[in-house]
Amino acid sequence: MDPIVSFENVEVDYDGRPVLKDICFEVQPGEIVGLAGPSGSGKTTLLSHLIGLKRPVRGSIRLFGEQLTFLSPAAQRRLRQRIGVLFQGGALLSSLNVYENVALPLLEMGFSDAWIQPMVSLALSLAGLPPENAPRMPSELSGGMVTRVALARGLVAEPELLLLDEPTAGLDPIVADAFIALMGDLQKSLGITALMISHDLRALERLCHRIVLVGDGHLIAQGQLHDLKQKADSRIRSFFRLDGERAS
Amino acid sequence: MSDPAPRSRSGNDMRPPSLERVGMPGGSARIVLSGAWTLRRLQNPKRLASLEKEIHLIHAQDPAGHWDLMGATLDHFGALLLRRGWLSSPPVHLELTPSQASLFARWERIPPCSPQKVKDGLEVWLRPARWISRILLDSLALMGLIVFLFLNFLRQLGTSVAKPHRIPFQEISRNLYQMGFKALGIIAIVGSLIGIVISYLAALQLQGFALRGFLVFIIGISIVRELGPTLAAVLVAGRSGSAITAELGVMRIRGEIDAYRAMGIDPLYRLIFPRLVALLILLPLLVGWSDFFGIITGLGAAALTLHASFLSLVRQLPRLVPLFNLWFGIIKGGFFGLLIGLVACRLGWDVPPDAASLGQETTRSVVLSITLVIALDALAAVLFRRTGF
């Protein structure tokens, strides 16, 4: 099966400063891949490149088999409609209520209210949000609810790929656990393909089929969590706290 | 984590959604669906409407028909389209894959949601009364809080005189530079233009009356007593009042104000006091600056229009326009500055944590500041109408 995401020898920079070099990994259909690494290692920058917001310095990024670098802005927009993104902190539009936030991708695709309304109901339900939250404004929601609304917005247009940027950051352990369980259920029932950036070891352990670990400017290792934990590399052991150290 | 779950829908299916009706020996038809019945393949509104109509017609004509979905790729949206076509009463003979069945089953459990809060009849009737009372109460609360801020400012002034080492000089200086020095150019330009406009308008009316002294009086009194202070205040409200509201609003949203409190630092003293002091100092100075350019260009334009000596017009000015008027305008400027600062700080202080509110409060700050400045100006004009002539 063709991979949904493919990074081939990618080099990325941030404000002209090289961040990551020789990044090679793939995300296969139906797979959740965790992108992990210390703070400032370039994970979110990598995600920005995947969405097409930035261009890599070197190498190629393929999304649904298409090389992003050579696509016109219109083609990139069409490709982005096949992706659902859950940004760090939710990034809900504060002037729109929950319903309008979730409905936005479908509205942009040209669907009428008659089709949008049931799809928003479905997305809210999938994200575990009761429908009475639909008219509420983002400022009235708790952190966990903001994350769920952001997930609903990511799911509403039936994405073929879900990108999750630190979905459990800032959530207390109980809410974070509930979110991980929800994602696990969605993966089982919908067969979601996702690339998830996370520091949260529990989220990585419980959700991801494979983990890509970046740091020190390049890809340190990738594979199943169990295999990674067997490796002797001190950076891997430090990240997964195998030597009693805290991951940064 | 177990192996990846099989996907229930595929983005690789590029076939358009299609529906074929095949006759069966028993009488009922077999309806075979193929292609991708997915949100992305059903994006065309016309195609979507025609498919919905076609499904509905086929189902209505032949309720006992056999529907075969096994060869179609389906997602939630495709399932929704079929449900709507069937008017939520699925055909008796329906062939589905297990993943397709789970899509239909999920739709059965979805509670509807509404973008608006459901309101009862009484609430709709009470809405105008609530709206008016809310505006009145909000205005009263705002005025009360502005008065509180003013009293607090006076208290802090007293504290600062008692403990001068605590005065945030650096913050005051930064605000003087940002709100005062950087506004010099625009205030000089606007002041000059207003001087020219008044001079030409008045000169046109007074031509042929040999009333040169009256023209000097009109230019002098209107600029130093009214236009200079008001113009400077309006420009500062638009330029700096909005900036103060936005700056404090962002600090509120980012939790910086709470951080001050958490560190045991009075945020009113660190954030609002320096801004109010800066505005209190710089507005009178800017009024003087605006007056200077307004008078110079006004008298210059008058000299050109009347073919008179510029210096002779300047010499007439102190005799025709008593110095009281200059001080009156400058002191008024100080009050305007304080008023702009109080409104801007008050509205920025409690900005709700969203981008839209920040924009609304910033606009409100400018509009309210200018309105209050003009109202105060009108009050001063009435109270001191017999002074300075």
JSON list of N, CA and C in Angstrom, two decimals, chain A residues 29-30 81-82 94-95 97 99 106 109 111 114-115 117-119 121-122 125-126 131 134-135 157-160 187 189-191 193 205-209, chain B residues 1-9 11 39-40 42-43 45 48 52 75-77 80-81 84 106-107 110-117 353-356:
[
{"chain": "A", "resi": 29, "resn": "PRO", "atom": "N", "xyz": [-1.40, 3.88, 5.62]},
{"chain": "A", "resi": 29, "resn": "PRO", "atom": "CA", "xyz": [-2.84, 4.01, 5.89]},
{"chain": "A", "resi": 29, "resn": "PRO", "atom": "C", "xyz": [-3.26, 3.21, 7.12]},
{"chain": "A", "resi": 30, "resn": "GLY", "atom": "N", "xyz": [-4.10, 3.81, 7.95]},
{"chain": "A", "resi": 30, "resn": "GLY", "atom": "CA", "xyz": [-4.62, 3.12, 9.13]},
{"chain": "A", "resi": 30, "resn": "GLY", "atom": "C", "xyz": [-3.66, 3.10, 10.30]},
{"chain": "A", "resi": 81, "resn": "GLN", "atom": "N", "xyz": [-7.57, 19.80, 2.22]},
{"chain": "A", "resi": 81, "resn": "GLN", "atom": "CA", "xyz": [-8.96, 19.45, 2.58]},
{"chain": "A", "resi": 81, "resn": "GLN", "atom": "C", "xyz": [-9.07, 17.97, 2.95]},
{"chain": "A", "resi": 82, "resn": "ARG", "atom": "N", "xyz": [-8.03, 17.21, 2.62]},
{"chain": "A", "resi": 82, "resn": "ARG", "atom": "CA", "xyz": [-8.07, 15.78, 2.96]},
{"chain": "A", "resi": 82, "resn": "ARG", "atom": "C", "xyz": [-7.41, 15.52, 4.33]},
{"chain": "A", "resi": 94, "resn": "SER", "atom": "N", "xyz": [-11.89, 32.34, 18.18]},
{"chain": "A", "resi": 94, "resn": "SER", "atom": "CA", "xyz": [-12.58, 32.81, 19.39]},
{"chain": "A", "resi": 94, "resn": "SER", "atom": "C", "xyz": [-13.87, 33.56, 19.09]},
{"chain": "A", "resi": 95, "resn": "SER", "atom": "N", "xyz": [-14.02, 34.07, 17.85]},
{"chain": "A", "resi": 95, "resn": "SER", "atom": "CA", "xyz": [-15.24, 34.83, 17.54]},
{"chain": "A", "resi": 95, "resn": "SER", "atom": "C", "xyz": [-16.38, 33.91, 17.09]},
{"chain": "A", "resi": 97, "resn": "ASN", "atom": "N", "xyz": [-18.72, 30.28, 17.68]},
{"chain": "A", "resi": 97, "resn": "ASN", "atom": "CA", "xyz": [-19.07, 29.32, 18.73]},
{"chain": "A", "resi": 97, "resn": "ASN", "atom": "C", "xyz": [-18.63, 27.91, 18.32]},
{"chain": "A", "resi": 99, "resn": "TYR", "atom": "N", "xyz": [-20.24, 25.23, 17.40]},
{"chain": "A", "resi": 99, "resn": "TYR", "atom": "CA", "xyz": [-20.85, 24.72, 16.17]},
{"chain": "A", "resi": 99, "resn": "TYR", "atom": "C", "xyz": [-20.16, 25.34, 14.95]},
{"chain": "A", "resi": 106, "resn": "LEU", "atom": "N", "xyz": [-16.42, 22.43, 6.43]},
{"chain": "A", "resi": 106, "resn": "LEU", "atom": "CA", "xyz": [-17.47, 22.03, 5.48]},
{"chain": "A", "resi": 106, "resn": "LEU", "atom": "C", "xyz": [-18.03, 23.25, 4.75]},
{"chain": "A", "resi": 109, "resn": "MET", "atom": "N", "xyz": [-15.86, 24.10, 2.04]},
{"chain": "A", "resi": 109, "resn": "MET", "atom": "CA", "xyz": [-15.95, 23.15, 0.91]},
{"chain": "A", "resi": 109, "resn": "MET", "atom": "C", "xyz": [-17.23, 23.35, 0.12]},
{"chain": "A", "resi": 111, "resn": "PHE", "atom": "N", "xyz": [-20.57, 23.09, 1.27]},
{"chain": "A", "resi": 111, "resn": "PHE", "atom": "CA", "xyz": [-21.78, 22.35, 1.65]},
{"chain": "A", "resi": 111, "resn": "PHE", "atom": "C", "xyz": [-22.82, 23.28, 2.27]},
{"chain": "A", "resi": 114, "resn": "ALA", "atom": "N", "xyz": [-27.99, 22.20, 5.44]},
{"chain": "A", "resi": 114, "resn": "ALA", "atom": "CA", "xyz": [-28.72, 20.93, 5.58]},
{"chain": "A", "resi": 114, "resn": "ALA", "atom": "C", "xyz": [-27.77, 19.74, 5.71]},
{"chain": "A", "resi": 115, "resn": "TRP", "atom": "N", "xyz": [-26.59, 19.83, 5.09]},
{"chain": "A", "resi": 115, "resn": "TRP", "atom": "CA", "xyz": [-25.61, 18.74, 5.19]},
{"chain": "A", "resi": 115, "resn": "TRP", "atom": "C", "xyz": [-24.64, 18.99, 6.34]},
{"chain": "A", "resi": 117, "resn": "GLN", "atom": "N", "xyz": [-25.20, 20.50, 9.28]},
{"chain": "A", "resi": 117, "resn": "GLN", "atom": "CA", "xyz": [-25.75, 20.28, 10.62]},
{"chain": "A", "resi": 117, "resn": "GLN", "atom": "C", "xyz": [-25.58, 18.84, 11.11]},
{"chain": "A", "resi": 118, "resn": "PRO", "atom": "N", "xyz": [-25.98, 17.82, 10.29]},
{"chain": "A", "resi": 118, "resn": "PRO", "atom": "CA", "xyz": [-25.77, 16.46, 10.80]},
{"chain": "A", "resi": 118, "resn": "PRO", "atom": "C", "xyz": [-24.30, 16.07, 10.92]},
{"chain": "A", "resi": 119, "resn": "MET", "atom": "N", "xyz": [-23.47, 16.62, 10.00]},
{"chain": "A", "resi": 119, "resn": "MET", "atom": "CA", "xyz": [-22.04, 16.27, 10.08]},
{"chain": "A", "resi": 119, "resn": "MET", "atom": "C", "xyz": [-21.40, 16.86, 11.33]},
{"chain": "A", "resi": 121, "resn": "SER", "atom": "N", "xyz": [-23.04, 17.44, 14.13]},
{"chain": "A", "resi": 121, "resn": "SER", "atom": "CA", "xyz": [-23.55, 16.60, 15.22]},
{"chain": "A", "resi": 121, "resn": "SER", "atom": "C", "xyz": [-22.72, 15.33, 15.34]},
{"chain": "A", "resi": 122, "resn": "LEU", "atom": "N", "xyz": [-22.41, 14.74, 14.20]},
{"chain": "A", "resi": 122, "resn": "LEU", "atom": "CA", "xyz": [-21.62, 13.51, 14.19]},
{"chain": "A", "resi": 122, "resn": "LEU", "atom": "C", "xyz": [-20.22, 13.76, 14.77]},
{"chain": "A", "resi": 125, "resn": "SER", "atom": "N", "xyz": [-20.25, 14.28, 18.41]},
{"chain": "A", "resi": 125, "resn": "SER", "atom": "CA", "xyz": [-20.50, 13.00, 19.08]},
{"chain": "A", "resi": 125, "resn": "SER", "atom": "C", "xyz": [-19.24, 12.13, 19.07]},
{"chain": "A", "resi": 126, "resn": "LEU", "atom": "N", "xyz": [-18.55, 12.09, 17.93]},
{"chain": "A", "resi": 126, "resn": "LEU", "atom": "CA", "xyz": [-17.32, 11.29, 17.85]},
{"chain": "A", "resi": 126, "resn": "LEU", "atom": "C", "xyz": [-16.27, 11.81, 18.84]},
{"chain": "A", "resi": 131, "resn": "PRO", "atom": "N", "xyz": [-24.33, 17.56, 22.59]},
{"chain": "A", "resi": 131, "resn": "PRO", "atom": "CA", "xyz": [-24.74, 18.58, 21.61]},
{"chain": "A", "resi": 131, "resn": "PRO", "atom": "C", "xyz": [-25.08, 19.93, 22.22]},
{"chain": "A", "resi": 134, "resn": "ALA", "atom": "N", "xyz": [-22.88, 23.02, 21.57]},
{"chain": "A", "resi": 134, "resn": "ALA", "atom": "CA", "xyz": [-22.74, 23.63, 20.24]},
{"chain": "A", "resi": 134, "resn": "ALA", "atom": "C", "xyz": [-22.82, 25.15, 20.25]},
{"chain": "A", "resi": 135, "resn": "PRO", "atom": "N", "xyz": [-23.75, 25.79, 20.99]},
{"chain": "A", "resi": 135, "resn": "PRO", "atom": "CA", "xyz": [-23.80, 27.26, 20.93]},
{"chain": "A", "resi": 135, "resn": "PRO", "atom": "C", "xyz": [-22.79, 27.97, 21.83]},
{"chain": "A", "resi": 157, "resn": "ALA", "atom": "N", "xyz": [-14.64, 16.82, 8.34]},
{"chain": "A", "resi": 157, "resn": "ALA", "atom": "CA", "xyz": [-14.61, 16.68, 6.88]},
{"chain": "A", "resi": 157, "resn": "ALA", "atom": "C", "xyz": [-14.08, 15.31, 6.45]},
{"chain": "A", "resi": 158, "resn": "GLU", "atom": "N", "xyz": [-14.26, 14.32, 7.32]},
{"chain": "A", "resi": 158, "resn": "GLU", "atom": "CA", "xyz": [-13.85, 12.94, 7.03]},
{"chain": "A", "resi": 158, "resn": "GLU", "atom": "C", "xyz": [-12.41, 12.89, 6.50]},
{"chain": "A", "resi": 159, "resn": "PRO", "atom": "N", "xyz": [-11.45, 13.36, 7.30]},
{"chain": "A", "resi": 159, "resn": "PRO", "atom": "CA", "xyz": [-10.08, 13.43, 6.79]},
{"chain": "A", "resi": 159, "resn": "PRO", "atom": "C", "xyz": [-9.47, 12.05, 6.57]},
{"chain": "A", "resi": 160, "resn": "GLU", "atom": "N", "xyz": [-8.58, 12.00, 5.60]},
{"chain": "A", "resi": 160, "resn": "GLU", "atom": "CA", "xyz": [-7.88, 10.74, 5.37]},
{"chain": "A", "resi": 160, "resn": "GLU", "atom": "C", "xyz": [-6.62, 10.68, 6.23]},
{"chain": "A", "resi": 187, "resn": "GLN", "atom": "N", "xyz": [-9.69, 5.27, 16.57]},
{"chain": "A", "resi": 187, "resn": "GLN", "atom": "CA", "xyz": [-8.78, 4.49, 15.73]},
{"chain": "A", "resi": 187, "resn": "GLN", "atom": "C", "xyz": [-9.38, 3.12, 15.44]},
{"chain": "A", "resi": 189, "resn": "SER", "atom": "N", "xyz": [-12.63, 2.23, 15.58]},
{"chain": "A", "resi": 189, "resn": "SER", "atom": "CA", "xyz": [-13.88, 2.24, 14.81]},
{"chain": "A", "resi": 189, "resn": "SER", "atom": "C", "xyz": [-13.74, 2.87, 13.44]},
{"chain": "A", "resi": 190, "resn": "LEU", "atom": "N", "xyz": [-12.90, 3.89, 13.30]},
{"chain": "A", "resi": 190, "resn": "LEU", "atom": "CA", "xyz": [-12.80, 4.57, 12.01]},
{"chain": "A", "resi": 190, "resn": "LEU", "atom": "C", "xyz": [-11.53, 4.21, 11.24]},
{"chain": "A", "resi": 191, "resn": "GLY", "atom": "N", "xyz": [-10.59, 3.57, 11.91]},
{"chain": "A", "resi": 191, "resn": "GLY", "atom": "CA", "xyz": [-9.34, 3.23, 11.23]},
{"chain": "A", "resi": 191, "resn": "GLY", "atom": "C", "xyz": [-8.57, 4.47, 10.81]},
{"chain": "A", "resi": 193, "resn": "THR", "atom": "N", "xyz": [-5.91, 7.35, 10.17]},
{"chain": "A", "resi": 193, "resn": "THR", "atom": "CA", "xyz": [-4.47, 7.46, 9.96]},
{"chain": "A", "resi": 193, "resn": "THR", "atom": "C", "xyz": [-4.06, 8.77, 10.61]},
{"chain": "A", "resi": 205, "resn": "GLU", "atom": "N", "xyz": [2.50, 5.57, 24.05]},
{"chain": "A", "resi": 205, "resn": "GLU", "atom": "CA", "xyz": [2.46, 4.13, 24.33]},
{"chain": "A", "resi": 205, "resn": "GLU", "atom": "C", "xyz": [1.10, 3.53, 23.95]},
{"chain": "A", "resi": 206, "resn": "ARG", "atom": "N", "xyz": [0.04, 4.26, 24.29]},
{"chain": "A", "resi": 206, "resn": "ARG", "atom": "CA", "xyz": [-1.29, 3.66, 24.12]},
{"chain": "A", "resi": 206, "resn": "ARG", "atom": "C", "xyz": [-1.87, 3.85, 22.72]},
{"chain": "A", "resi": 207, "resn": "LEU", "atom": "N", "xyz": [-1.40, 4.87, 22.00]},
{"chain": "A", "resi": 207, "resn": "LEU", "atom": "CA", "xyz": [-2.04, 5.15, 20.71]},
{"chain": "A", "resi": 207, "resn": "LEU", "atom": "C", "xyz": [-1.20, 4.79, 19.49]},
{"chain": "A", "resi": 208, "resn": "CYS", "atom": "N", "xyz": [0.12, 4.91, 19.62]},
{"chain": "A", "resi": 208, "resn": "CYS", "atom": "CA", "xyz": [0.93, 4.87, 18.40]},
{"chain": "A", "resi": 208, "resn": "CYS", "atom": "C", "xyz": [1.38, 3.47, 18.03]},
{"chain": "A", "resi": 209, "resn": "HIS", "atom": "N", "xyz": [1.26, 3.18, 16.73]},
{"chain": "A", "resi": 209, "resn": "HIS", "atom": "CA", "xyz": [1.78, 1.90, 16.22]},
{"chain": "A", "resi": 209, "resn": "HIS", "atom": "C", "xyz": [3.30, 1.98, 16.09]},
{"chain": "B", "resi": 1, "resn": "MET", "atom": "N", "xyz": [0.47, -1.08, 21.72]},
{"chain": "B", "resi": 1, "resn": "MET", "atom": "CA", "xyz": [-0.54, -0.78, 20.71]},
{"chain": "B", "resi": 1, "resn": "MET", "atom": "C", "xyz": [-0.59, -1.90, 19.70]},
{"chain": "B", "resi": 2, "resn": "SER", "atom": "N", "xyz": [-1.82, -2.32, 19.32]},
{"chain": "B", "resi": 2, "resn": "SER", "atom": "CA", "xyz": [-1.98, -3.41, 18.36]},
{"chain": "B", "resi": 2, "resn": "SER", "atom": "C", "xyz": [-1.68, -2.92, 16.94]},
{"chain": "B", "resi": 3, "resn": "ASP", "atom": "N", "xyz": [-1.79, -3.84, 15.99]},
{"chain": "B", "resi": 3, "resn": "ASP", "atom": "CA", "xyz": [-1.55, -3.47, 14.59]},
{"chain": "B", "resi": 3, "resn": "ASP", "atom": "C", "xyz": [-2.60, -2.48, 14.10]},
{"chain": "B", "resi": 4, "resn": "PRO", "atom": "N", "xyz": [-2.24, -1.74, 13.05]},
{"chain": "B", "resi": 4, "resn": "PRO", "atom": "CA", "xyz": [-3.21, -0.77, 12.54]},
{"chain": "B", "resi": 4, "resn": "PRO", "atom": "C", "xyz": [-4.55, -1.40, 12.22]},
{"chain": "B", "resi": 5, "resn": "ALA", "atom": "N", "xyz": [-5.63, -0.67, 12.58]},
{"chain": "B", "resi": 5, "resn": "ALA", "atom": "CA", "xyz": [-6.97, -1.18, 12.27]},
{"chain": "B", "resi": 5, "resn": "ALA", "atom": "C", "xyz": [-7.25, -1.03, 10.78]},
{"chain": "B", "resi": 6, "resn": "PRO", "atom": "N", "xyz": [-8.02, -1.97, 10.21]},
{"chain": "B", "resi": 6, "resn": "PRO", "atom": "CA", "xyz": [-8.32, -1.83, 8.79]},
{"chain": "B", "resi": 6, "resn": "PRO", "atom": "C", "xyz": [-9.16, -0.58, 8.55]},
{"chain": "B", "resi": 7, "resn": "ARG", "atom": "N", "xyz": [-8.91, 0.11, 7.47]},
{"chain": "B", "resi": 7, "resn": "ARG", "atom": "CA", "xyz": [-9.63, 1.33, 7.19]},
{"chain": "B", "resi": 7, "resn": "ARG", "atom": "C", "xyz": [-11.03, 1.03, 6.67]},
{"chain": "B", "resi": 8, "resn": "SER", "atom": "N", "xyz": [-11.99, 1.78, 7.18]},
{"chain": "B", "resi": 8, "resn": "SER", "atom": "CA", "xyz": [-13.36, 1.57, 6.74]},
{"chain": "B", "resi": 8, "resn": "SER", "atom": "C", "xyz": [-13.67, 2.37, 5.49]},
{"chain": "B", "resi": 9, "resn": "ARG", "atom": "N", "xyz": [-12.80, 3.33, 5.18]},
{"chain": "B", "resi": 9, "resn": "ARG", "atom": "CA", "xyz": [-13.02, 4.11, 3.97]},
{"chain": "B", "resi": 9, "resn": "ARG", "atom": "C", "xyz": [-11.67, 4.38, 3.33]},
{"chain": "B", "resi": 11, "resn": "GLY", "atom": "N", "xyz": [-9.31, 6.76, 0.73]},
{"chain": "B", "resi": 11, "resn": "GLY", "atom": "CA", "xyz": [-9.13, 7.96, -0.08]},
{"chain": "B", "resi": 11, "resn": "GLY", "atom": "C", "xyz": [-8.60, 7.60, -1.45]},
{"chain": "B", "resi": 39, "resn": "LEU", "atom": "N", "xyz": [-17.40, 11.99, 1.18]},
{"chain": "B", "resi": 39, "resn": "LEU", "atom": "CA", "xyz": [-17.59, 13.46, 1.26]},
{"chain": "B", "resi": 39, "resn": "LEU", "atom": "C", "xyz": [-16.86, 14.19, 0.14]},
{"chain": "B", "resi": 40, "resn": "ARG", "atom": "N", "xyz": [-15.65, 13.75, -0.13]},
{"chain": "B", "resi": 40, "resn": "ARG", "atom": "CA", "xyz": [-14.87, 14.46, -1.15]},
{"chain": "B", "resi": 40, "resn": "ARG", "atom": "C", "xyz": [-15.38, 14.22, -2.56]},
{"chain": "B", "resi": 42, "resn": "LEU", "atom": "N", "xyz": [-18.49, 13.72, -3.19]},
{"chain": "B", "resi": 42, "resn": "LEU", "atom": "CA", "xyz": [-19.87, 14.22, -3.24]},
{"chain": "B", "resi": 42, "resn": "LEU", "atom": "C", "xyz": [-19.93, 15.73, -2.97]},
{"chain": "B", "resi": 43, "resn": "GLN", "atom": "N", "xyz": [-18.81, 16.40, -3.27]},
{"chain": "B", "resi": 43, "resn": "GLN", "atom": "CA", "xyz": [-18.70, 17.81, -2.92]},
{"chain": "B", "resi": 43, "resn": "GLN", "atom": "C", "xyz": [-19.53, 18.71, -3.84]},
{"chain": "B", "resi": 45, "resn": "PRO", "atom": "N", "xyz": [-22.55, 20.33, -5.26]},
{"chain": "B", "resi": 45, "resn": "PRO", "atom": "CA", "xyz": [-23.92, 20.44, -4.74]},
{"chain": "B", "resi": 45, "resn": "PRO", "atom": "C", "xyz": [-24.97, 19.89, -5.71]},
{"chain": "B", "resi": 48, "resn": "LEU", "atom": "N", "xyz": [-24.83, 16.14, -5.74]},
{"chain": "B", "resi": 48, "resn": "LEU", "atom": "CA", "xyz": [-25.33, 15.67, -4.44]},
{"chain": "B", "resi": 48, "resn": "LEU", "atom": "C", "xyz": [-26.87, 15.67, -4.43]},
{"chain": "B", "resi": 52, "resn": "GLU", "atom": "N", "xyz": [-29.42, 12.40, -4.32]},
{"chain": "B", "resi": 52, "resn": "GLU", "atom": "CA", "xyz": [-30.40, 12.27, -3.23]},
{"chain": "B", "resi": 52, "resn": "GLU", "atom": "C", "xyz": [-31.80, 12.04, -3.82]},
{"chain": "B", "resi": 75, "resn": "ASP", "atom": "N", "xyz": [-18.28, 6.49, 3.29]},
{"chain": "B", "resi": 75, "resn": "ASP", "atom": "CA", "xyz": [-17.90, 7.10, 4.57]},
{"chain": "B", "resi": 75, "resn": "ASP", "atom": "C", "xyz": [-19.17, 7.61, 5.25]},
{"chain": "B", "resi": 76, "resn": "HIS", "atom": "N", "xyz": [-19.02, 8.34, 6.36]},
{"chain": "B", "resi": 76, "resn": "HIS", "atom": "CA", "xyz": [-20.21, 8.80, 7.09]},
{"chain": "B", "resi": 76, "resn": "HIS", "atom": "C", "xyz": [-21.10, 9.66, 6.20]},
{"chain": "B", "resi": 77, "resn": "PHE", "atom": "N", "xyz": [-20.46, 10.48, 5.36]},
{"chain": "B", "resi": 77, "resn": "PHE", "atom": "CA", "xyz": [-21.23, 11.39, 4.53]},
{"chain": "B", "resi": 77, "resn": "PHE", "atom": "C", "xyz": [-22.05, 10.60, 3.49]},
{"chain": "B", "resi": 80, "resn": "LEU", "atom": "N", "xyz": [-24.90, 9.13, 5.17]},
{"chain": "B", "resi": 80, "resn": "LEU", "atom": "CA", "xyz": [-25.91, 10.17, 5.44]},
{"chain": "B", "resi": 80, "resn": "LEU", "atom": "C", "xyz": [-26.74, 10.44, 4.19]},
{"chain": "B", "resi": 81, "resn": "LEU", "atom": "N", "xyz": [-26.08, 10.51, 3.04]},
{"chain": "B", "resi": 81, "resn": "LEU", "atom": "CA", "xyz": [-26.80, 10.74, 1.78]},
{"chain": "B", "resi": 81, "resn": "LEU", "atom": "C", "xyz": [-27.83, 9.63, 1.53]},
{"chain": "B", "resi": 84, "resn": "ARG", "atom": "N", "xyz": [-30.76, 9.89, 3.91]},
{"chain": "B", "resi": 84, "resn": "ARG", "atom": "CA", "xyz": [-31.67, 10.97, 3.54]},
{"chain": "B", "resi": 84, "resn": "ARG", "atom": "C", "xyz": [-32.49, 10.61, 2.32]},
{"chain": "B", "resi": 106, "resn": "ARG", "atom": "N", "xyz": [-23.89, 4.11, 13.49]},
{"chain": "B", "resi": 106, "resn": "ARG", "atom": "CA", "xyz": [-23.45, 5.31, 14.19]},
{"chain": "B", "resi": 106, "resn": "ARG", "atom": "C", "xyz": [-24.44, 6.47, 13.97]},
{"chain": "B", "resi": 107, "resn": "TRP", "atom": "N", "xyz": [-24.93, 6.57, 12.74]},
{"chain": "B", "resi": 107, "resn": "TRP", "atom": "CA", "xyz": [-25.89, 7.65, 12.46]},
{"chain": "B", "resi": 107, "resn": "TRP", "atom": "C", "xyz": [-27.15, 7.52, 13.30]},
{"chain": "B", "resi": 110, "resn": "ILE", "atom": "N", "xyz": [-26.68, 9.45, 16.69]},
{"chain": "B", "resi": 110, "resn": "ILE", "atom": "CA", "xyz": [-26.21, 10.84, 16.77]},
{"chain": "B", "resi": 110, "resn": "ILE", "atom": "C", "xyz": [-27.34, 11.78, 17.20]},
{"chain": "B", "resi": 111, "resn": "PRO", "atom": "N", "xyz": [-27.18, 12.45, 18.35]},
{"chain": "B", "resi": 111, "resn": "PRO", "atom": "CA", "xyz": [-28.20, 13.43, 18.74]},
{"chain": "B", "resi": 111, "resn": "PRO", "atom": "C", "xyz": [-28.00, 14.71, 17.94]},
{"chain": "B", "resi": 112, "resn": "PRO", "atom": "N", "xyz": [-29.08, 15.35, 17.48]},
{"chain": "B", "resi": 112, "resn": "PRO", "atom": "CA", "xyz": [-28.91, 16.58, 16.69]},
{"chain": "B", "resi": 112, "resn": "PRO", "atom": "C", "xyz": [-28.42, 17.73, 17.57]},
{"chain": "B", "resi": 113, "resn": "CYS", "atom": "N", "xyz": [-27.70, 18.66, 16.97]},
{"chain": "B", "resi": 113, "resn": "CYS", "atom": "CA", "xyz": [-27.27, 19.84, 17.71]},
{"chain": "B", "resi": 113, "resn": "CYS", "atom": "C", "xyz": [-27.67, 21.09, 16.94]},
{"chain": "B", "resi": 114, "resn": "SER", "atom": "N", "xyz": [-27.71, 22.21, 17.65]},
{"chain": "B", "resi": 114, "resn": "SER", "atom": "CA", "xyz": [-28.14, 23.46, 17.01]},
{"chain": "B", "resi": 114, "resn": "SER", "atom": "C", "xyz": [-27.08, 24.53, 17.23]},
{"chain": "B", "resi": 115, "resn": "PRO", "atom": "N", "xyz": [-26.85, 25.38, 16.21]},
{"chain": "B", "resi": 115, "resn": "PRO", "atom": "CA", "xyz": [-25.84, 26.43, 16.40]},
{"chain": "B", "resi": 115, "resn": "PRO", "atom": "C", "xyz": [-26.28, 27.50, 17.38]},
{"chain": "B", "resi": 116, "resn": "GLN", "atom": "N", "xyz": [-27.58, 27.64, 17.59]},
{"chain": "B", "resi": 116, "resn": "GLN", "atom": "CA", "xyz": [-28.09, 28.69, 18.47]},
{"chain": "B", "resi": 116, "resn": "GLN", "atom": "C", "xyz": [-28.63, 28.08, 19.75]},
{"chain": "B", "resi": 117, "resn": "LYS", "atom": "N", "xyz": [-28.63, 28.88, 20.83]},
{"chain": "B", "resi": 117, "resn": "LYS", "atom": "CA", "xyz": [-29.26, 28.44, 22.06]},
{"chain": "B", "resi": 117, "resn": "LYS", "atom": "C", "xyz": [-30.77, 28.43, 21.84]},
{"chain": "B", "resi": 353, "resn": "PRO", "atom": "N", "xyz": [-11.17, 36.86, 27.23]},
{"chain": "B", "resi": 353, "resn": "PRO", "atom": "CA", "xyz": [-10.03, 36.21, 26.58]},
{"chain": "B", "resi": 353, "resn": "PRO", "atom": "C", "xyz": [-10.31, 35.70, 25.17]},
{"chain": "B", "resi": 354, "resn": "ASP", "atom": "N", "xyz": [-10.66, 36.57, 24.25]},
{"chain": "B", "resi": 354, "resn": "ASP", "atom": "CA", "xyz": [-10.77, 36.15, 22.86]},
{"chain": "B", "resi": 354, "resn": "ASP", "atom": "C", "xyz": [-10.45, 37.31, 21.93]},
{"chain": "B", "resi": 355, "resn": "ALA", "atom": "N", "xyz": [-10.04, 36.95, 20.71]},
{"chain": "B", "resi": 355, "resn": "ALA", "atom": "CA", "xyz": [-9.55, 37.95, 19.76]},
{"chain": "B", "resi": 355, "resn": "ALA", "atom": "C", "xyz": [-10.62, 38.97, 19.40]},
{"chain": "B", "resi": 356, "resn": "ALA", "atom": "N", "xyz": [-11.87, 38.52, 19.25]},
{"chain": "B", "resi": 356, "resn": "ALA", "atom": "CA", "xyz": [-12.94, 39.42, 18.84]},
{"chain": "B", "resi": 356, "resn": "ALA", "atom": "C", "xyz": [-13.16, 40.49, 19.91]}
]
